[in-house]
JSON list of C-alpha atoms in Angstrom, two decimals:
[
{"chain": "A", "resi": 3, "resn": "MET", "atom": "CA", "xyz": [-6.29, -17.61, 2.34]},
{"chain": "A", "resi": 4, "resn": "LYS", "atom": "CA", "xyz": [-6.92, -14.03, 1.21]},
{"chain": "A", "resi": 5, "resn": "THR", "atom": "CA", "xyz": [-3.94, -11.72, 0.63]},
{"chain": "A", "resi": 6, "resn": "ILE", "atom": "CA", "xyz": [-3.76, -7.97, 1.18]},
{"chain": "A", "resi": 7, "resn": "PHE", "atom": "CA", "xyz": [-0.74, -6.07, -0.16]},
{"chain": "A", "resi": 8, "resn": "VAL", "atom": "CA", "xyz": [-0.13, -2.77, 1.64]},
{"chain": "A", "resi": 9, "resn": "SER", "atom": "CA", "xyz": [1.69, -0.20, -0.53]},
{"chain": "A", "resi": 10, "resn": "GLY", "atom": "CA", "xyz": [2.37, 3.52, -0.50]},
{"chain": "A", "resi": 11, "resn": "THR", "atom": "CA", "xyz": [5.07, 6.15, -0.33]},
{"chain": "A", "resi": 12, "resn": "ALA", "atom": "CA", "xyz": [7.81, 6.01, 2.31]},
{"chain": "A", "resi": 13, "resn": "GLY", "atom": "CA", "xyz": [6.49, 7.18, 5.68]},
{"chain": "A", "resi": 14, "resn": "SER", "atom": "CA", "xyz": [2.82, 6.87, 4.74]},
{"chain": "A", "resi": 15, "resn": "GLY", "atom": "CA", "xyz": [2.17, 4.31, 7.48]},
{"chain": "A", "resi": 16, "resn": "LYS", "atom": "CA", "xyz": [2.36, 0.93, 5.74]},
{"chain": "A", "resi": 17, "resn": "SER", "atom": "CA", "xyz": [3.87, -1.02, 8.64]},
{"chain": "A", "resi": 18, "resn": "LEU", "atom": "CA", "xyz": [1.59, 0.56, 11.22]},
{"chain": "A", "resi": 19, "resn": "LEU", "atom": "CA", "xyz": [-1.48, -0.11, 9.06]},
{"chain": "A", "resi": 20, "resn": "SER", "atom": "CA", "xyz": [-0.33, -3.73, 8.61]},
{"chain": "A", "resi": 21, "resn": "SER", "atom": "CA", "xyz": [-0.15, -4.02, 12.40]},
{"chain": "A", "resi": 22, "resn": "LYS", "atom": "CA", "xyz": [-3.57, -2.43, 12.91]},
{"chain": "A", "resi": 23, "resn": "LEU", "atom": "CA", "xyz": [-5.19, -4.60, 10.25]},
{"chain": "A", "resi": 24, "resn": "HIS", "atom": "CA", "xyz": [-3.76, -7.67, 11.98]},
{"chain": "A", "resi": 25, "resn": "GLU", "atom": "CA", "xyz": [-5.21, -6.47, 15.30]},
{"chain": "A", "resi": 26, "resn": "TYR", "atom": "CA", "xyz": [-8.59, -5.72, 13.69]},
{"chain": "A", "resi": 27, "resn": "TYR", "atom": "CA", "xyz": [-8.98, -9.12, 12.09]},
{"chain": "A", "resi": 28, "resn": "THR", "atom": "CA", "xyz": [-7.76, -10.91, 15.21]},
{"chain": "A", "resi": 29, "resn": "LYS", "atom": "CA", "xyz": [-10.20, -9.06, 17.48]},
{"chain": "A", "resi": 30, "resn": "ASN", "atom": "CA", "xyz": [-13.02, -9.98, 15.11]},
{"chain": "A", "resi": 31, "resn": "GLY", "atom": "CA", "xyz": [-12.33, -13.71, 15.15]},
{"chain": "A", "resi": 32, "resn": "ALA", "atom": "CA", "xyz": [-10.28, -14.14, 11.98]},
{"chain": "A", "resi": 33, "resn": "PHE", "atom": "CA", "xyz": [-6.80, -15.65, 11.80]},
{"chain": "A", "resi": 34, "resn": "ALA", "atom": "CA", "xyz": [-4.47, -13.06, 10.29]},
{"chain": "A", "resi": 35, "resn": "ALA", "atom": "CA", "xyz": [-0.72, -13.17, 9.66]},
{"chain": "A", "resi": 36, "resn": "VAL", "atom": "CA", "xyz": [1.81, -10.62, 8.44]},
{"chain": "A", "resi": 37, "resn": "LEU", "atom": "CA", "xyz": [4.50, -11.13, 5.80]},
{"chain": "A", "resi": 38, "resn": "ASN", "atom": "CA", "xyz": [7.26, -8.52, 5.84]},
{"chain": "A", "resi": 39, "resn": "LEU", "atom": "CA", "xyz": [8.76, -7.95, 2.38]},
{"chain": "A", "resi": 40, "resn": "ASP", "atom": "CA", "xyz": [11.18, -5.16, 3.35]},
{"chain": "A", "resi": 41, "resn": "PRO", "atom": "CA", "xyz": [14.72, -6.57, 3.75]},
{"chain": "A", "resi": 42, "resn": "GLY", "atom": "CA", "xyz": [16.16, -3.29, 5.01]},
{"chain": "A", "resi": 43, "resn": "VAL", "atom": "CA", "xyz": [13.74, -2.43, 7.80]},
{"chain": "A", "resi": 44, "resn": "GLU", "atom": "CA", "xyz": [15.19, -2.43, 11.32]},
{"chain": "A", "resi": 45, "resn": "ASN", "atom": "CA", "xyz": [12.13, -2.11, 13.54]},
{"chain": "A", "resi": 46, "resn": "LEU", "atom": "CA", "xyz": [8.53, -3.10, 12.85]},
{"chain": "A", "resi": 47, "resn": "ALA", "atom": "CA", "xyz": [5.24, -2.28, 14.54]},
{"chain": "A", "resi": 48, "resn": "TYR", "atom": "CA", "xyz": [4.28, -5.96, 14.62]},
{"chain": "A", "resi": 49, "resn": "THR", "atom": "CA", "xyz": [5.70, -9.44, 15.11]},
{"chain": "A", "resi": 50, "resn": "CYS", "atom": "CA", "xyz": [6.34, -11.05, 11.71]},
{"chain": "A", "resi": 51, "resn": "ASP", "atom": "CA", "xyz": [4.82, -14.43, 10.97]},
{"chain": "A", "resi": 52, "resn": "VAL", "atom": "CA", "xyz": [6.97, -14.65, 7.84]},
{"chain": "A", "resi": 53, "resn": "ASP", "atom": "CA", "xyz": [9.95, -12.32, 7.38]},
{"chain": "A", "resi": 54, "resn": "VAL", "atom": "CA", "xyz": [12.11, -11.96, 4.25]},
{"chain": "A", "resi": 55, "resn": "ARG", "atom": "CA", "xyz": [15.00, -10.91, 6.48]},
{"chain": "A", "resi": 56, "resn": "ASP", "atom": "CA", "xyz": [15.26, -14.61, 7.37]},
{"chain": "A", "resi": 57, "resn": "TYR", "atom": "CA", "xyz": [16.15, -15.32, 3.73]},
{"chain": "A", "resi": 58, "resn": "VAL", "atom": "CA", "xyz": [18.05, -12.21, 2.62]},
{"chain": "A", "resi": 59, "resn": "ASP", "atom": "CA", "xyz": [20.65, -10.29, 4.65]},
{"chain": "A", "resi": 60, "resn": "TYR", "atom": "CA", "xyz": [20.69, -6.73, 3.35]},
{"chain": "A", "resi": 61, "resn": "VAL", "atom": "CA", "xyz": [23.84, -5.71, 5.27]},
{"chain": "A", "resi": 62, "resn": "SER", "atom": "CA", "xyz": [25.78, -8.77, 4.10]},
{"chain": "A", "resi": 63, "resn": "ILE", "atom": "CA", "xyz": [24.82, -8.04, 0.49]},
{"chain": "A", "resi": 64, "resn": "MET", "atom": "CA", "xyz": [26.11, -4.49, 0.84]},
{"chain": "A", "resi": 65, "resn": "GLN", "atom": "CA", "xyz": [29.42, -5.72, 2.24]},
{"chain": "A", "resi": 66, "resn": "GLN", "atom": "CA", "xyz": [29.90, -8.75, -0.01]},
{"chain": "A", "resi": 67, "resn": "TYR", "atom": "CA", "xyz": [29.23, -6.95, -3.28]},
{"chain": "A", "resi": 68, "resn": "ASP", "atom": "CA", "xyz": [30.60, -3.53, -2.26]},
{"chain": "A", "resi": 69, "resn": "LEU", "atom": "CA", "xyz": [27.25, -1.88, -2.91]},
{"chain": "A", "resi": 70, "resn": "GLY", "atom": "CA", "xyz": [25.75, 1.28, -1.54]},
{"chain": "A", "resi": 71, "resn": "PRO", "atom": "CA", "xyz": [22.44, 1.20, 0.37]},
{"chain": "A", "resi": 72, "resn": "ASN", "atom": "CA", "xyz": [20.30, 1.65, -2.74]},
{"chain": "A", "resi": 73, "resn": "GLY", "atom": "CA", "xyz": [22.16, -0.93, -4.83]},
{"chain": "A", "resi": 74, "resn": "ALA", "atom": "CA", "xyz": [21.98, -3.44, -1.99]},
{"chain": "A", "resi": 75, "resn": "MET", "atom": "CA", "xyz": [18.23, -2.89, -1.66]},
{"chain": "A", "resi": 76, "resn": "VAL", "atom": "CA", "xyz": [17.74, -3.51, -5.37]},
{"chain": "A", "resi": 77, "resn": "MET", "atom": "CA", "xyz": [19.73, -6.76, -5.21]},
{"chain": "A", "resi": 78, "resn": "ALA", "atom": "CA", "xyz": [18.02, -7.85, -1.99]},
{"chain": "A", "resi": 79, "resn": "ASN", "atom": "CA", "xyz": [14.55, -7.37, -3.45]},
{"chain": "A", "resi": 80, "resn": "ASP", "atom": "CA", "xyz": [15.47, -9.33, -6.57]},
{"chain": "A", "resi": 81, "resn": "LEU", "atom": "CA", "xyz": [16.88, -12.13, -4.41]},
{"chain": "A", "resi": 82, "resn": "ILE", "atom": "CA", "xyz": [13.62, -12.28, -2.46]},
{"chain": "A", "resi": 83, "resn": "ALA", "atom": "CA", "xyz": [11.83, -13.28, -5.65]},
{"chain": "A", "resi": 84, "resn": "SER", "atom": "CA", "xyz": [14.19, -16.24, -6.02]},
{"chain": "A", "resi": 85, "resn": "LYS", "atom": "CA", "xyz": [13.09, -17.39, -2.55]},
{"chain": "A", "resi": 86, "resn": "ILE", "atom": "CA", "xyz": [9.39, -17.39, -3.37]},
{"chain": "A", "resi": 87, "resn": "ASP", "atom": "CA", "xyz": [8.99, -21.17, -2.93]},
{"chain": "A", "resi": 88, "resn": "GLU", "atom": "CA", "xyz": [10.50, -21.03, 0.56]},
{"chain": "A", "resi": 89, "resn": "ILE", "atom": "CA", "xyz": [8.37, -18.03, 1.46]},
{"chain": "A", "resi": 90, "resn": "GLN", "atom": "CA", "xyz": [5.26, -19.80, 0.17]},
{"chain": "A", "resi": 91, "resn": "ASN", "atom": "CA", "xyz": [6.09, -22.89, 2.25]},
{"chain": "A", "resi": 92, "resn": "ASP", "atom": "CA", "xyz": [6.38, -20.79, 5.39]},
{"chain": "A", "resi": 93, "resn": "VAL", "atom": "CA", "xyz": [3.11, -19.01, 4.62]},
{"chain": "A", "resi": 94, "resn": "ASN", "atom": "CA", "xyz": [1.42, -22.38, 4.09]},
{"chain": "A", "resi": 95, "resn": "LYS", "atom": "CA", "xyz": [2.66, -23.56, 7.48]},
{"chain": "A", "resi": 96, "resn": "VAL", "atom": "CA", "xyz": [1.01, -20.55, 9.12]},
{"chain": "A", "resi": 97, "resn": "ASN", "atom": "CA", "xyz": [-2.08, -20.94, 6.89]},
{"chain": "A", "resi": 98, "resn": "PRO", "atom": "CA", "xyz": [-3.94, -17.75, 7.87]},
{"chain": "A", "resi": 99, "resn": "ASP", "atom": "CA", "xyz": [-7.37, -16.62, 6.77]},
{"chain": "A", "resi": 100, "resn": "TYR", "atom": "CA", "xyz": [-5.83, -13.26, 5.85]},
{"chain": "A", "resi": 101, "resn": "LEU", "atom": "CA", "xyz": [-2.22, -12.67, 4.87]},
{"chain": "A", "resi": 102, "resn": "ILE", "atom": "CA", "xyz": [-1.23, -9.02, 5.20]},
{"chain": "A", "resi": 103, "resn": "VAL", "atom": "CA", "xyz": [1.85, -8.22, 3.09]},
{"chain": "A", "resi": 104, "resn": "ASP", "atom": "CA", "xyz": [3.88, -5.20, 4.20]},
{"chain": "A", "resi": 105, "resn": "THR", "atom": "CA", "xyz": [5.74, -4.06, 1.07]},
{"chain": "A", "resi": 106, "resn": "PRO", "atom": "CA", "xyz": [9.13, -2.26, 1.05]},
{"chain": "A", "resi": 107, "resn": "GLY", "atom": "CA", "xyz": [9.36, 1.36, 2.13]},
{"chain": "A", "resi": 108, "resn": "GLN", "atom": "CA", "xyz": [10.81, 2.34, -1.25]},
{"chain": "A", "resi": 109, "resn": "ILE", "atom": "CA", "xyz": [7.75, 1.69, -3.38]},
{"chain": "A", "resi": 110, "resn": "GLU", "atom": "CA", "xyz": [9.69, 1.71, -6.66]},
{"chain": "A", "resi": 111, "resn": "LEU", "atom": "CA", "xyz": [11.65, -1.37, -5.55]},
{"chain": "A", "resi": 112, "resn": "PHE", "atom": "CA", "xyz": [8.48, -3.40, -5.29]},
{"chain": "A", "resi": 113, "resn": "ALA", "atom": "CA", "xyz": [6.13, -1.94, -7.88]},
{"chain": "A", "resi": 114, "resn": "TYR", "atom": "CA", "xyz": [8.41, -1.16, -10.80]},
{"chain": "A", "resi": 115, "resn": "ARG", "atom": "CA", "xyz": [10.88, -4.03, -10.77]},
{"chain": "A", "resi": 116, "resn": "SER", "atom": "CA", "xyz": [9.83, -7.34, -12.28]},
{"chain": "A", "resi": 117, "resn": "SER", "atom": "CA", "xyz": [10.59, -9.10, -9.00]},
{"chain": "A", "resi": 118, "resn": "GLY", "atom": "CA", "xyz": [7.67, -7.37, -7.27]},
{"chain": "A", "resi": 119, "resn": "ARG", "atom": "CA", "xyz": [5.16, -8.41, -9.90]},
{"chain": "A", "resi": 120, "resn": "PHE", "atom": "CA", "xyz": [6.67, -11.92, -9.83]},
{"chain": "A", "resi": 121, "resn": "ILE", "atom": "CA", "xyz": [6.07, -12.18, -6.07]},
{"chain": "A", "resi": 122, "resn": "ILE", "atom": "CA", "xyz": [2.45, -11.05, -6.46]},
{"chain": "A", "resi": 123, "resn": "GLU", "atom": "CA", "xyz": [1.76, -13.53, -9.23]},
{"chain": "A", "resi": 124, "resn": "ASN", "atom": "CA", "xyz": [3.48, -16.47, -7.56]},
{"chain": "A", "resi": 125, "resn": "LEU", "atom": "CA", "xyz": [2.20, -16.08, -4.01]},
{"chain": "A", "resi": 126, "resn": "THR", "atom": "CA", "xyz": [-0.68, -18.54, -3.95]},
{"chain": "A", "resi": 127, "resn": "SER", "atom": "CA", "xyz": [-3.95, -17.16, -2.60]},
{"chain": "A", "resi": 128, "resn": "GLU", "atom": "CA", "xyz": [-7.69, -17.47, -3.18]},
{"chain": "A", "resi": 129, "resn": "GLU", "atom": "CA", "xyz": [-8.11, -13.72, -3.62]},
{"chain": "A", "resi": 130, "resn": "LYS", "atom": "CA", "xyz": [-5.68, -10.80, -3.68]},
{"chain": "A", "resi": 131, "resn": "THR", "atom": "CA", "xyz": [-6.08, -7.06, -3.30]},
{"chain": "A", "resi": 132, "resn": "SER", "atom": "CA", "xyz": [-3.94, -4.00, -2.71]},
{"chain": "A", "resi": 133, "resn": "ILE", "atom": "CA", "xyz": [-4.30, -1.03, -0.39]},
{"chain": "A", "resi": 134, "resn": "PHE", "atom": "CA", "xyz": [-2.56, 2.15, -1.55]},
{"chain": "A", "resi": 135, "resn": "LEU", "atom": "CA", "xyz": [-1.86, 4.71, 1.14]},
{"chain": "A", "resi": 136, "resn": "PHE", "atom": "CA", "xyz": [-2.26, 8.41, 0.45]},
{"chain": "A", "resi": 137, "resn": "ASP", "atom": "CA", "xyz": [-0.23, 10.18, 3.15]},
{"chain": "A", "resi": 138, "resn": "GLY", "atom": "CA", "xyz": [-2.63, 12.78, 4.55]},
{"chain": "A", "resi": 139, "resn": "VAL", "atom": "CA", "xyz": [0.21, 15.08, 5.55]},
{"chain": "A", "resi": 140, "resn": "LEU", "atom": "CA", "xyz": [1.79, 14.86, 2.08]},
{"chain": "A", "resi": 141, "resn": "ILE", "atom": "CA", "xyz": [-1.32, 15.59, -0.03]},
{"chain": "A", "resi": 142, "resn": "ASN", "atom": "CA", "xyz": [-2.21, 18.87, 1.66]},
{"chain": "A", "resi": 143, "resn": "THR", "atom": "CA", "xyz": [-2.19, 20.82, -1.63]},
{"chain": "A", "resi": 144, "resn": "PRO", "atom": "CA", "xyz": [-4.19, 20.06, -4.78]},
{"chain": "A", "resi": 145, "resn": "VAL", "atom": "CA", "xyz": [-1.02, 19.64, -6.88]},
{"chain": "A", "resi": 146, "resn": "ASN", "atom": "CA", "xyz": [0.43, 17.16, -4.37]},
{"chain": "A", "resi": 147, "resn": "PHE", "atom": "CA", "xyz": [-2.88, 15.33, -4.35]},
{"chain": "A", "resi": 148, "resn": "VAL", "atom": "CA", "xyz": [-2.87, 14.94, -8.14]},
{"chain": "A", "resi": 149, "resn": "SER", "atom": "CA", "xyz": [0.80, 13.86, -8.08]},
{"chain": "A", "resi": 150, "resn": "ILE", "atom": "CA", "xyz": [0.12, 11.06, -5.59]},
{"chain": "A", "resi": 151, "resn": "ALA", "atom": "CA", "xyz": [-3.07, 10.11, -7.44]},
{"chain": "A", "resi": 152, "resn": "LEU", "atom": "CA", "xyz": [-0.96, 9.68, -10.57]},
{"chain": "A", "resi": 153, "resn": "LEU", "atom": "CA", "xyz": [1.47, 7.50, -8.62]},
{"chain": "A", "resi": 154, "resn": "ALA", "atom": "CA", "xyz": [-1.40, 5.44, -7.18]},
{"chain": "A", "resi": 155, "resn": "THR", "atom": "CA", "xyz": [-2.78, 4.85, -10.66]},
{"chain": "A", "resi": 156, "resn": "SER", "atom": "CA", "xyz": [0.64, 3.85, -11.93]},
{"chain": "A", "resi": 157, "resn": "ILE", "atom": "CA", "xyz": [1.10, 1.41, -9.04]},
{"chain": "A", "resi": 158, "resn": "ARG", "atom": "CA", "xyz": [-2.31, -0.09, -9.69]},
{"chain": "A", "resi": 159, "resn": "LEU", "atom": "CA", "xyz": [-1.35, -0.62, -13.32]},
{"chain": "A", "resi": 160, "resn": "ARG", "atom": "CA", "xyz": [1.92, -2.29, -12.34]},
{"chain": "A", "resi": 161, "resn": "LEU", "atom": "CA", "xyz": [0.49, -4.56, -9.62]},
{"chain": "A", "resi": 162, "resn": "ASN", "atom": "CA", "xyz": [-2.62, -5.47, -11.63]},
{"chain": "A", "resi": 163, "resn": "LEU", "atom": "CA", "xyz": [-4.70, -5.91, -8.47]},
{"chain": "A", "resi": 164, "resn": "PRO", "atom": "CA", "xyz": [-8.05, -4.50, -7.36]},
{"chain": "A", "resi": 165, "resn": "THR", "atom": "CA", "xyz": [-7.01, -1.52, -5.25]},
{"chain": "A", "resi": 166, "resn": "ILE", "atom": "CA", "xyz": [-8.47, 0.38, -2.32]},
{"chain": "A", "resi": 167, "resn": "ASN", "atom": "CA", "xyz": [-7.23, 3.95, -1.90]},
{"chain": "A", "resi": 168, "resn": "VAL", "atom": "CA", "xyz": [-6.81, 4.94, 1.74]},
{"chain": "A", "resi": 169, "resn": "LEU", "atom": "CA", "xyz": [-6.09, 8.34, 3.27]},
{"chain": "A", "resi": 170, "resn": "THR", "atom": "CA", "xyz": [-3.84, 7.88, 6.30]},
{"chain": "A", "resi": 171, "resn": "LYS", "atom": "CA", "xyz": [-3.12, 10.24, 9.23]},
{"chain": "A", "resi": 172, "resn": "SER", "atom": "CA", "xyz": [-6.66, 11.64, 9.16]},
{"chain": "A", "resi": 173, "resn": "ASP", "atom": "CA", "xyz": [-6.20, 12.62, 12.81]},
{"chain": "A", "resi": 174, "resn": "LEU", "atom": "CA", "xyz": [-3.29, 14.95, 11.95]},
{"chain": "A", "resi": 175, "resn": "ILE", "atom": "CA", "xyz": [-4.67, 17.10, 9.14]},
{"chain": "A", "resi": 176, "resn": "GLY", "atom": "CA", "xyz": [-7.60, 18.86, 10.82]},
{"chain": "A", "resi": 177, "resn": "ASP", "atom": "CA", "xyz": [-9.84, 20.90, 8.54]},
{"chain": "A", "resi": 178, "resn": "LYS", "atom": "CA", "xyz": [-7.79, 19.82, 5.51]},
{"chain": "A", "resi": 179, "resn": "LEU", "atom": "CA", "xyz": [-9.48, 16.42, 5.66]},
{"chain": "A", "resi": 180, "resn": "LYS", "atom": "CA", "xyz": [-12.72, 17.86, 4.31]},
{"chain": "A", "resi": 181, "resn": "ASP", "atom": "CA", "xyz": [-10.92, 19.50, 1.39]},
{"chain": "A", "resi": 182, "resn": "ILE", "atom": "CA", "xyz": [-9.02, 16.33, 0.47]},
{"chain": "A", "resi": 183, "resn": "LEU", "atom": "CA", "xyz": [-12.16, 14.20, 0.51]},
{"chain": "A", "resi": 184, "resn": "GLN", "atom": "CA", "xyz": [-13.90, 16.71, -1.75]},
{"chain": "A", "resi": 185, "resn": "TRP", "atom": "CA", "xyz": [-10.93, 16.65, -4.15]},
{"chain": "A", "resi": 186, "resn": "SER", "atom": "CA", "xyz": [-11.17, 12.88, -4.33]},
{"chain": "A", "resi": 187, "resn": "THR", "atom": "CA", "xyz": [-14.84, 12.82, -5.29]},
{"chain": "A", "resi": 188, "resn": "ASN", "atom": "CA", "xyz": [-15.55, 16.07, -7.14]},
{"chain": "A", "resi": 189, "resn": "LEU", "atom": "CA", "xyz": [-13.50, 16.86, -10.24]},
{"chain": "A", "resi": 190, "resn": "LYS", "atom": "CA", "xyz": [-14.74, 20.45, -10.48]},
{"chain": "A", "resi": 191, "resn": "THR", "atom": "CA", "xyz": [-13.84, 21.20, -6.87]},
{"chain": "A", "resi": 192, "resn": "LEU", "atom": "CA", "xyz": [-10.33, 19.91, -7.43]},
{"chain": "A", "resi": 193, "resn": "GLU", "atom": "CA", "xyz": [-9.90, 21.87, -10.67]},
{"chain": "A", "resi": 194, "resn": "ASN", "atom": "CA", "xyz": [-10.98, 25.06, -8.88]},
{"chain": "A", "resi": 195, "resn": "ALA", "atom": "CA", "xyz": [-8.49, 24.39, -6.08]},
{"chain": "A", "resi": 196, "resn": "ILE", "atom": "CA", "xyz": [-5.71, 23.85, -8.63]},
{"chain": "A", "resi": 197, "resn": "ALA", "atom": "CA", "xyz": [-6.61, 27.12, -10.38]},
{"chain": "A", "resi": 198, "resn": "LYS", "atom": "CA", "xyz": [-6.28, 29.02, -7.08]},
{"chain": "A", "resi": 199, "resn": "ASP", "atom": "CA", "xyz": [-2.89, 27.51, -6.25]},
{"chain": "A", "resi": 200, "resn": "THR", "atom": "CA", "xyz": [-1.17, 27.46, -9.65]},
{"chain": "A", "resi": 201, "resn": "ASP", "atom": "CA", "xyz": [-0.94, 29.16, -13.01]},
{"chain": "A", "resi": 202, "resn": "GLY", "atom": "CA", "xyz": [0.74, 28.73, -16.40]},
{"chain": "A", "resi": 203, "resn": "ASP", "atom": "CA", "xyz": [2.44, 25.45, -17.24]},
{"chain": "A", "resi": 204, "resn": "THR", "atom": "CA", "xyz": [1.84, 23.92, -13.80]},
{"chain": "A", "resi": 205, "resn": "TYR", "atom": "CA", "xyz": [-1.90, 24.50, -14.08]},
{"chain": "A", "resi": 206, "resn": "ALA", "atom": "CA", "xyz": [-2.05, 23.08, -17.61]},
{"chain": "A", "resi": 207, "resn": "LEU", "atom": "CA", "xyz": [0.00, 20.01, -16.74]},
{"chain": "A", "resi": 208, "resn": "THR", "atom": "CA", "xyz": [-1.86, 19.30, -13.50]},
{"chain": "A", "resi": 209, "resn": "THR", "atom": "CA", "xyz": [-5.33, 19.62, -14.99]},
{"chain": "A", "resi": 210, "resn": "ASN", "atom": "CA", "xyz": [-4.39, 17.48, -17.99]},
{"chain": "A", "resi": 211, "resn": "ILE", "atom": "CA", "xyz": [-3.12, 14.74, -15.68]},
{"chain": "A", "resi": 212, "resn": "LEU", "atom": "CA", "xyz": [-6.24, 15.08, -13.55]},
{"chain": "A", "resi": 213, "resn": "ARG", "atom": "CA", "xyz": [-8.62, 14.67, -16.48]},
{"chain": "A", "resi": 214, "resn": "GLY", "atom": "CA", "xyz": [-6.74, 11.60, -17.64]},
{"chain": "A", "resi": 215, "resn": "LEU", "atom": "CA", "xyz": [-7.00, 10.07, -14.20]},
{"chain": "A", "resi": 216, "resn": "ASN", "atom": "CA", "xyz": [-10.69, 10.85, -13.99]},
{"chain": "A", "resi": 217, "resn": "LEU", "atom": "CA", "xyz": [-11.35, 9.26, -17.37]},
{"chain": "A", "resi": 218, "resn": "GLY", "atom": "CA", "xyz": [-9.46, 6.21, -16.15]},
{"chain": "A", "resi": 219, "resn": "GLY", "atom": "CA", "xyz": [-11.90, 5.82, -13.28]},
{"chain": "A", "resi": 220, "resn": "PHE", "atom": "CA", "xyz": [-9.68, 7.14, -10.48]},
{"chain": "A", "resi": 221, "resn": "ALA", "atom": "CA", "xyz": [-12.23, 9.48, -8.91]},
{"chain": "A", "resi": 222, "resn": "GLN", "atom": "CA", "xyz": [-13.74, 6.90, -6.60]},
{"chain": "A", "resi": 223, "resn": "GLY", "atom": "CA", "xyz": [-13.01, 8.61, -3.30]},
{"chain": "A", "resi": 224, "resn": "LEU", "atom": "CA", "xyz": [-10.66, 7.82, -0.45]},
{"chain": "A", "resi": 225, "resn": "ILE", "atom": "CA", "xyz": [-11.29, 5.97, 2.78]},
{"chain": "A", "resi": 226, "resn": "PRO", "atom": "CA", "xyz": [-9.91, 8.16, 5.59]},
{"chain": "A", "resi": 227, "resn": "ILE", "atom": "CA", "xyz": [-8.36, 6.24, 8.48]},
{"chain": "A", "resi": 228, "resn": "SER", "atom": "CA", "xyz": [-6.24, 6.88, 11.54]},
{"chain": "A", "resi": 229, "resn": "ASN", "atom": "CA", "xyz": [-3.79, 4.23, 12.67]},
{"chain": "A", "resi": 230, "resn": "ILE", "atom": "CA", "xyz": [-3.72, 5.98, 16.05]},
{"chain": "A", "resi": 231, "resn": "THR", "atom": "CA", "xyz": [-7.42, 6.37, 16.86]},
{"chain": "A", "resi": 232, "resn": "GLY", "atom": "CA", "xyz": [-8.75, 3.49, 14.74]},
{"chain": "A", "resi": 233, "resn": "ASP", "atom": "CA", "xyz": [-11.21, 5.75, 12.93]},
{"chain": "A", "resi": 234, "resn": "GLY", "atom": "CA", "xyz": [-12.23, 4.42, 9.52]},
{"chain": "A", "resi": 235, "resn": "PHE", "atom": "CA", "xyz": [-11.20, 0.80, 10.00]},
{"chain": "A", "resi": 236, "resn": "VAL", "atom": "CA", "xyz": [-14.78, -0.45, 9.81]},
{"chain": "A", "resi": 237, "resn": "ASN", "atom": "CA", "xyz": [-15.13, 1.23, 6.40]},
{"chain": "A", "resi": 238, "resn": "LEU", "atom": "CA", "xyz": [-11.78, -0.15, 5.26]},
{"chain": "A", "resi": 239, "resn": "GLU", "atom": "CA", "xyz": [-12.69, -3.69, 6.32]},
{"chain": "A", "resi": 240, "resn": "GLY", "atom": "CA", "xyz": [-16.00, -3.34, 4.49]},
{"chain": "A", "resi": 241, "resn": "ALA", "atom": "CA", "xyz": [-14.18, -2.36, 1.30]},
{"chain": "A", "resi": 242, "resn": "LEU", "atom": "CA", "xyz": [-11.78, -5.28, 1.72]},
{"chain": "A", "resi": 243, "resn": "SER", "atom": "CA", "xyz": [-14.68, -7.69, 2.25]},
{"chain": "A", "resi": 244, "resn": "ARG", "atom": "CA", "xyz": [-16.40, -6.54, -0.93]},
{"chain": "A", "resi": 245, "resn": "ILE", "atom": "CA", "xyz": [-13.31, -7.61, -2.85]},
{"chain": "A", "resi": 246, "resn": "LEU", "atom": "CA", "xyz": [-12.08, -10.61, -0.85]},
{"chain": "A", "resi": 247, "resn": "ASN", "atom": "CA", "xyz": [-15.26, -12.11, 0.58]},
{"chain": "A", "resi": 248, "resn": "LEU", "atom": "CA", "xyz": [-17.96, -11.08, -1.89]},
{"chain": "A", "resi": 249, "resn": "GLY", "atom": "CA", "xyz": [-19.27, -8.54, 0.60]},
{"chain": "A", "resi": 250, "resn": "GLU", "atom": "CA", "xyz": [-19.43, -10.75, 3.67]},
{"chain": "A", "resi": 251, "resn": "GLU", "atom": "CA", "xyz": [-18.16, -8.83, 6.69]},
{"chain": "A", "resi": 252, "resn": "VAL", "atom": "CA", "xyz": [-15.84, -10.28, 9.30]},
{"chain": "A", "resi": 253, "resn": "GLU", "atom": "CA", "xyz": [-18.10, -11.18, 12.20]},
{"chain": "A", "resi": 254, "resn": "ASP", "atom": "CA", "xyz": [-17.70, -9.31, 15.50]}
]
């Protein structure tokens, strides 16, 4: 079994991408399954093979412990980690070739709490990787792009997994797609764009962050995809195969 963790900011398209990845692998002859790790989600774009909502009741936690929505989500996510053996048993029963893990909408609950790292380390798998979603609508300015790039780098550090950076909603951003892809591969182009949009402290802070990210090896480009049209999924699967299958593509 190979495991793919799908992470990103709220609204970036994690659940829809999880669904589309499942469809892609299934159409190409592989057995894929989806594990939902979000205890607070109401509706999903796919049918769960393993669902943490079967183990943890977010609403009951809120009522029982007199917690607000955020406090209940924190407790629920920590409780999920305590159920890792049961979750693993259910995953083993399904026994897919590819397990797609849809992480919680609030990325900080999964990436920055010890329970998230615990789940990653204790979910048994031959190979593991992470996909981080850059919301194409959100990163429409160079400063926003650098901000999300910083977050992506931080998440990669926390999860300690080989990571593929994906640009979602490529069908919605029109001519901006070309600019974003240039920012992701050409440091000078991005610095020039920052200079046009900012000045003073914002310029200094943004460029300093950018240079640190570049030195850390961030500038490796983004894979643009559309969950609606399916554009880019062949490239994404190729990147996943290079990590999970030593470059062997899923056969059509």
